[in-house]
């Protein structure tokens, strides 16, 4: 399904292959039935750029915020720009949001309706 998203976004077909084709598989490994939504949220947040940094101290594909999460993930925070650790942190944050608020995507600006 992710390739259709890319083809739609790249309607001219110049860059039909995503720049980091491993991202969907890693996201699916963690998010399972939430994969489509996760890919959409992460695209909105970072354009799936592993080295993305926002002006509000959010890092990586999933834009994990350092002000809130760097101390919790201090053992792996130095890996924040690597795809798998960033997605793993995002998944754990999402799970916490699911438990706390009933919707883990509320913790991402692009995840709110």
PDB file of C-alpha atoms in Angstrom:
ATOM      1  CA  UNK A   1       0.000   0.000   0.000  1.00  0.00           C
ATOM      2  CA  UNK A   2       2.835   2.417   0.771  1.00  0.00           C
ATOM      3  CA  UNK A   3       3.971   2.415  -2.853  1.00  0.00           C
ATOM      4  CA  UNK A   4       0.568   3.775  -3.891  1.00  0.00           C
ATOM      5  CA  UNK A   5       1.046   6.627  -1.450  1.00  0.00           C
ATOM      6  CA  UNK A   6       4.412   7.383  -3.028  1.00  0.00           C
ATOM      7  CA  UNK A   7       3.039   7.165  -6.563  1.00  0.00           C
ATOM      8  CA  UNK A   8       0.221   9.509  -5.643  1.00  0.00           C
ATOM      9  CA  UNK A   9       2.599  12.005  -4.071  1.00  0.00           C
ATOM     10  CA  UNK A  10       4.962  11.729  -7.012  1.00  0.00           C
ATOM     11  CA  UNK A  11       2.386  11.878  -9.791  1.00  0.00           C
ATOM     12  CA  UNK A  12       5.019  12.589 -12.417  1.00  0.00           C
ATOM     13  CA  UNK A  13       6.818   9.345 -11.598  1.00  0.00           C
ATOM     14  CA  UNK A  14      10.290  10.880 -11.358  1.00  0.00           C
ATOM     15  CA  UNK A  15      10.901   9.458  -7.880  1.00  0.00           C
ATOM     16  CA  UNK A  16       8.542   6.507  -7.650  1.00  0.00           C
ATOM     17  CA  UNK A  17      10.791   4.715  -5.163  1.00  0.00           C
ATOM     18  CA  UNK A  18      10.868   6.194  -1.681  1.00  0.00           C
ATOM     19  CA  UNK A  19      14.280   7.484  -0.580  1.00  0.00           C
ATOM     20  CA  UNK A  20      14.293   5.104   2.403  1.00  0.00           C
ATOM     21  CA  UNK A  21      12.408   1.977   1.311  1.00  0.00           C
ATOM     22  CA  UNK A  22      13.005   0.252   4.663  1.00  0.00           C
ATOM     23  CA  UNK A  23      10.752   2.713   6.523  1.00  0.00           C
ATOM     24  CA  UNK A  24       7.389   1.037   5.724  1.00  0.00           C
ATOM     25  CA  UNK A  25       8.645  -2.380   6.832  1.00  0.00           C
ATOM     26  CA  UNK A  26       9.962  -1.031  10.134  1.00  0.00           C
ATOM     27  CA  UNK A  27       6.767   0.929  10.758  1.00  0.00           C
ATOM     28  CA  UNK A  28       4.681  -2.144   9.968  1.00  0.00           C
ATOM     29  CA  UNK A  29       6.790  -4.240  12.341  1.00  0.00           C
ATOM     30  CA  UNK A  30       5.817  -1.968  15.227  1.00  0.00           C
ATOM     31  CA  UNK A  31       2.454  -0.480  14.298  1.00  0.00           C
ATOM     32  CA  UNK A  32       0.764  -3.449  12.524  1.00  0.00           C
ATOM     33  CA  UNK A  33      -2.832  -2.365  11.818  1.00  0.00           C
ATOM     34  CA  UNK A  34      -1.897   1.274  12.437  1.00  0.00           C
ATOM     35  CA  UNK A  35       0.795   1.221   9.718  1.00  0.00           C
ATOM     36  CA  UNK A  36      -1.075   3.353   7.176  1.00  0.00           C
ATOM     37  CA  UNK A  37      -1.892   6.013   9.716  1.00  0.00           C
ATOM     38  CA  UNK A  38       1.638   5.926  11.146  1.00  0.00           C
ATOM     39  CA  UNK A  39       3.190   6.343   7.696  1.00  0.00           C
ATOM     40  CA  UNK A  40       0.861   9.262   7.004  1.00  0.00           C
ATOM     41  CA  UNK A  41       1.583  10.969  10.310  1.00  0.00           C
ATOM     42  CA  UNK A  42       5.327  10.492   9.941  1.00  0.00           C
ATOM     43  CA  UNK A  43       5.222  11.764   6.348  1.00  0.00           C
ATOM     44  CA  UNK A  44       3.387  14.868   7.513  1.00  0.00           C
ATOM     45  CA  UNK A  45       5.821  15.349  10.403  1.00  0.00           C
ATOM     46  CA  UNK A  46       9.146  14.752   8.619  1.00  0.00           C
ATOM     47  CA  UNK A  47       8.613  13.747   4.969  1.00  0.00           C
ATOM     48  CA  UNK A  48      10.191  10.460   6.149  1.00  0.00           C
ATOM     49  CA  UNK A  49      13.561  12.144   6.510  1.00  0.00           C
ATOM     50  CA  UNK A  50      15.563  10.308   9.194  1.00  0.00           C
ATOM     51  CA  UNK A  51      17.646  13.411   9.981  1.00  0.00           C
ATOM     52  CA  UNK A  52      14.693  15.803  10.233  1.00  0.00           C
ATOM     53  CA  UNK A  53      14.840  18.355  13.054  1.00  0.00           C
ATOM     54  CA  UNK A  54      12.075  20.827  13.835  1.00  0.00           C
ATOM     55  CA  UNK A  55      12.288  24.244  15.447  1.00  0.00           C
ATOM     56  CA  UNK A  56      10.533  22.716  18.489  1.00  0.00           C
ATOM     57  CA  UNK A  57      13.264  20.108  19.157  1.00  0.00           C
ATOM     58  CA  UNK A  58      11.573  17.168  17.449  1.00  0.00           C
ATOM     59  CA  UNK A  59      13.886  14.612  15.839  1.00  0.00           C
ATOM     60  CA  UNK A  60      13.872  11.923  13.173  1.00  0.00           C
ATOM     61  CA  UNK A  61      11.163  10.367  11.075  1.00  0.00           C
ATOM     62  CA  UNK A  62       8.615  10.347  13.874  1.00  0.00           C
ATOM     63  CA  UNK A  63       9.667  13.760  15.223  1.00  0.00           C
ATOM     64  CA  UNK A  64      10.187  12.557  18.793  1.00  0.00           C
ATOM     65  CA  UNK A  65      10.425  15.600  21.040  1.00  0.00           C
ATOM     66  CA  UNK A  66      13.599  15.948  23.095  1.00  0.00           C
ATOM     67  CA  UNK A  67      12.001  18.135  25.781  1.00  0.00           C
ATOM     68  CA  UNK A  68       9.648  15.309  26.776  1.00  0.00           C
ATOM     69  CA  UNK A  69      11.334  12.074  25.744  1.00  0.00           C
ATOM     70  CA  UNK A  70      15.143  12.468  25.764  1.00  0.00           C
ATOM     71  CA  UNK A  71      15.410  11.659  29.468  1.00  0.00           C
ATOM     72  CA  UNK A  72      13.079   8.664  29.210  1.00  0.00           C
ATOM     73  CA  UNK A  73      15.029   7.291  26.248  1.00  0.00           C
ATOM     74  CA  UNK A  74      18.454   8.390  27.488  1.00  0.00           C
ATOM     75  CA  UNK A  75      19.980   4.980  26.690  1.00  0.00           C
ATOM     76  CA  UNK A  76      19.080   5.197  23.002  1.00  0.00           C
ATOM     77  CA  UNK A  77      18.573   8.941  22.470  1.00  0.00           C
ATOM     78  CA  UNK A  78      21.906   9.156  20.624  1.00  0.00           C
ATOM     79  CA  UNK A  79      20.279   6.881  17.982  1.00  0.00           C
ATOM     80  CA  UNK A  80      17.368   9.268  17.369  1.00  0.00           C
ATOM     81  CA  UNK A  81      18.272   9.733  13.688  1.00  0.00           C
ATOM     82  CA  UNK A  82      18.374   6.008  12.946  1.00  0.00           C
ATOM     83  CA  UNK A  83      15.175   4.600  11.480  1.00  0.00           C
ATOM     84  CA  UNK A  84      14.487   1.624  13.753  1.00  0.00           C
ATOM     85  CA  UNK A  85      15.238   3.279  17.119  1.00  0.00           C
ATOM     86  CA  UNK A  86      13.214   6.372  16.162  1.00  0.00           C
ATOM     87  CA  UNK A  87      10.217   4.263  15.127  1.00  0.00           C
ATOM     88  CA  UNK A  88      10.575   2.129  18.282  1.00  0.00           C
ATOM     89  CA  UNK A  89      10.488   5.264  20.462  1.00  0.00           C
ATOM     90  CA  UNK A  90       7.483   6.534  18.513  1.00  0.00           C
ATOM     91  CA  UNK A  91       5.666   3.249  18.991  1.00  0.00           C
ATOM     92  CA  UNK A  92       6.221   3.252  22.738  1.00  0.00           C
ATOM     93  CA  UNK A  93       5.075   6.886  22.907  1.00  0.00           C
ATOM     94  CA  UNK A  94       2.021   6.020  20.803  1.00  0.00           C
ATOM     95  CA  UNK A  95       1.206   3.062  23.105  1.00  0.00           C
ATOM     96  CA  UNK A  96       1.417   5.356  26.134  1.00  0.00           C
ATOM     97  CA  UNK A  97      -0.927   7.816  24.406  1.00  0.00           C
ATOM     98  CA  UNK A  98      -3.342   4.998  23.600  1.00  0.00           C
ATOM     99  CA  UNK A  99      -3.404   4.036  27.275  1.00  0.00           C
ATOM    100  CA  UNK A 100      -3.511   7.580  28.648  1.00  0.00           C
ATOM    101  CA  UNK A 101      -5.819   9.317  26.136  1.00  0.00           C
ATOM    102  CA  UNK A 102      -7.403   6.532  24.105  1.00  0.00           C
ATOM    103  CA  UNK A 103      -5.681   7.861  20.985  1.00  0.00           C
ATOM    104  CA  UNK A 104      -1.905   7.736  20.762  1.00  0.00           C
ATOM    105  CA  UNK A 105      -1.864   9.975  17.693  1.00  0.00           C
ATOM    106  CA  UNK A 106      -2.959  12.967  19.758  1.00  0.00           C
ATOM    107  CA  UNK A 107       0.691  13.312  20.757  1.00  0.00           C
ATOM    108  CA  UNK A 108       1.632  14.270  17.173  1.00  0.00           C
ATOM    109  CA  UNK A 109       0.413  17.498  15.590  1.00  0.00           C
ATOM    110  CA  UNK A 110      -0.189  15.662  12.303  1.00  0.00           C
ATOM    111  CA  UNK A 111      -2.027  12.887  14.151  1.00  0.00           C
ATOM    112  CA  UNK A 112      -4.842  15.084  15.393  1.00  0.00           C
ATOM    113  CA  UNK A 113      -8.039  15.344  13.386  1.00  0.00           C
TER     114      UNK A 113
END
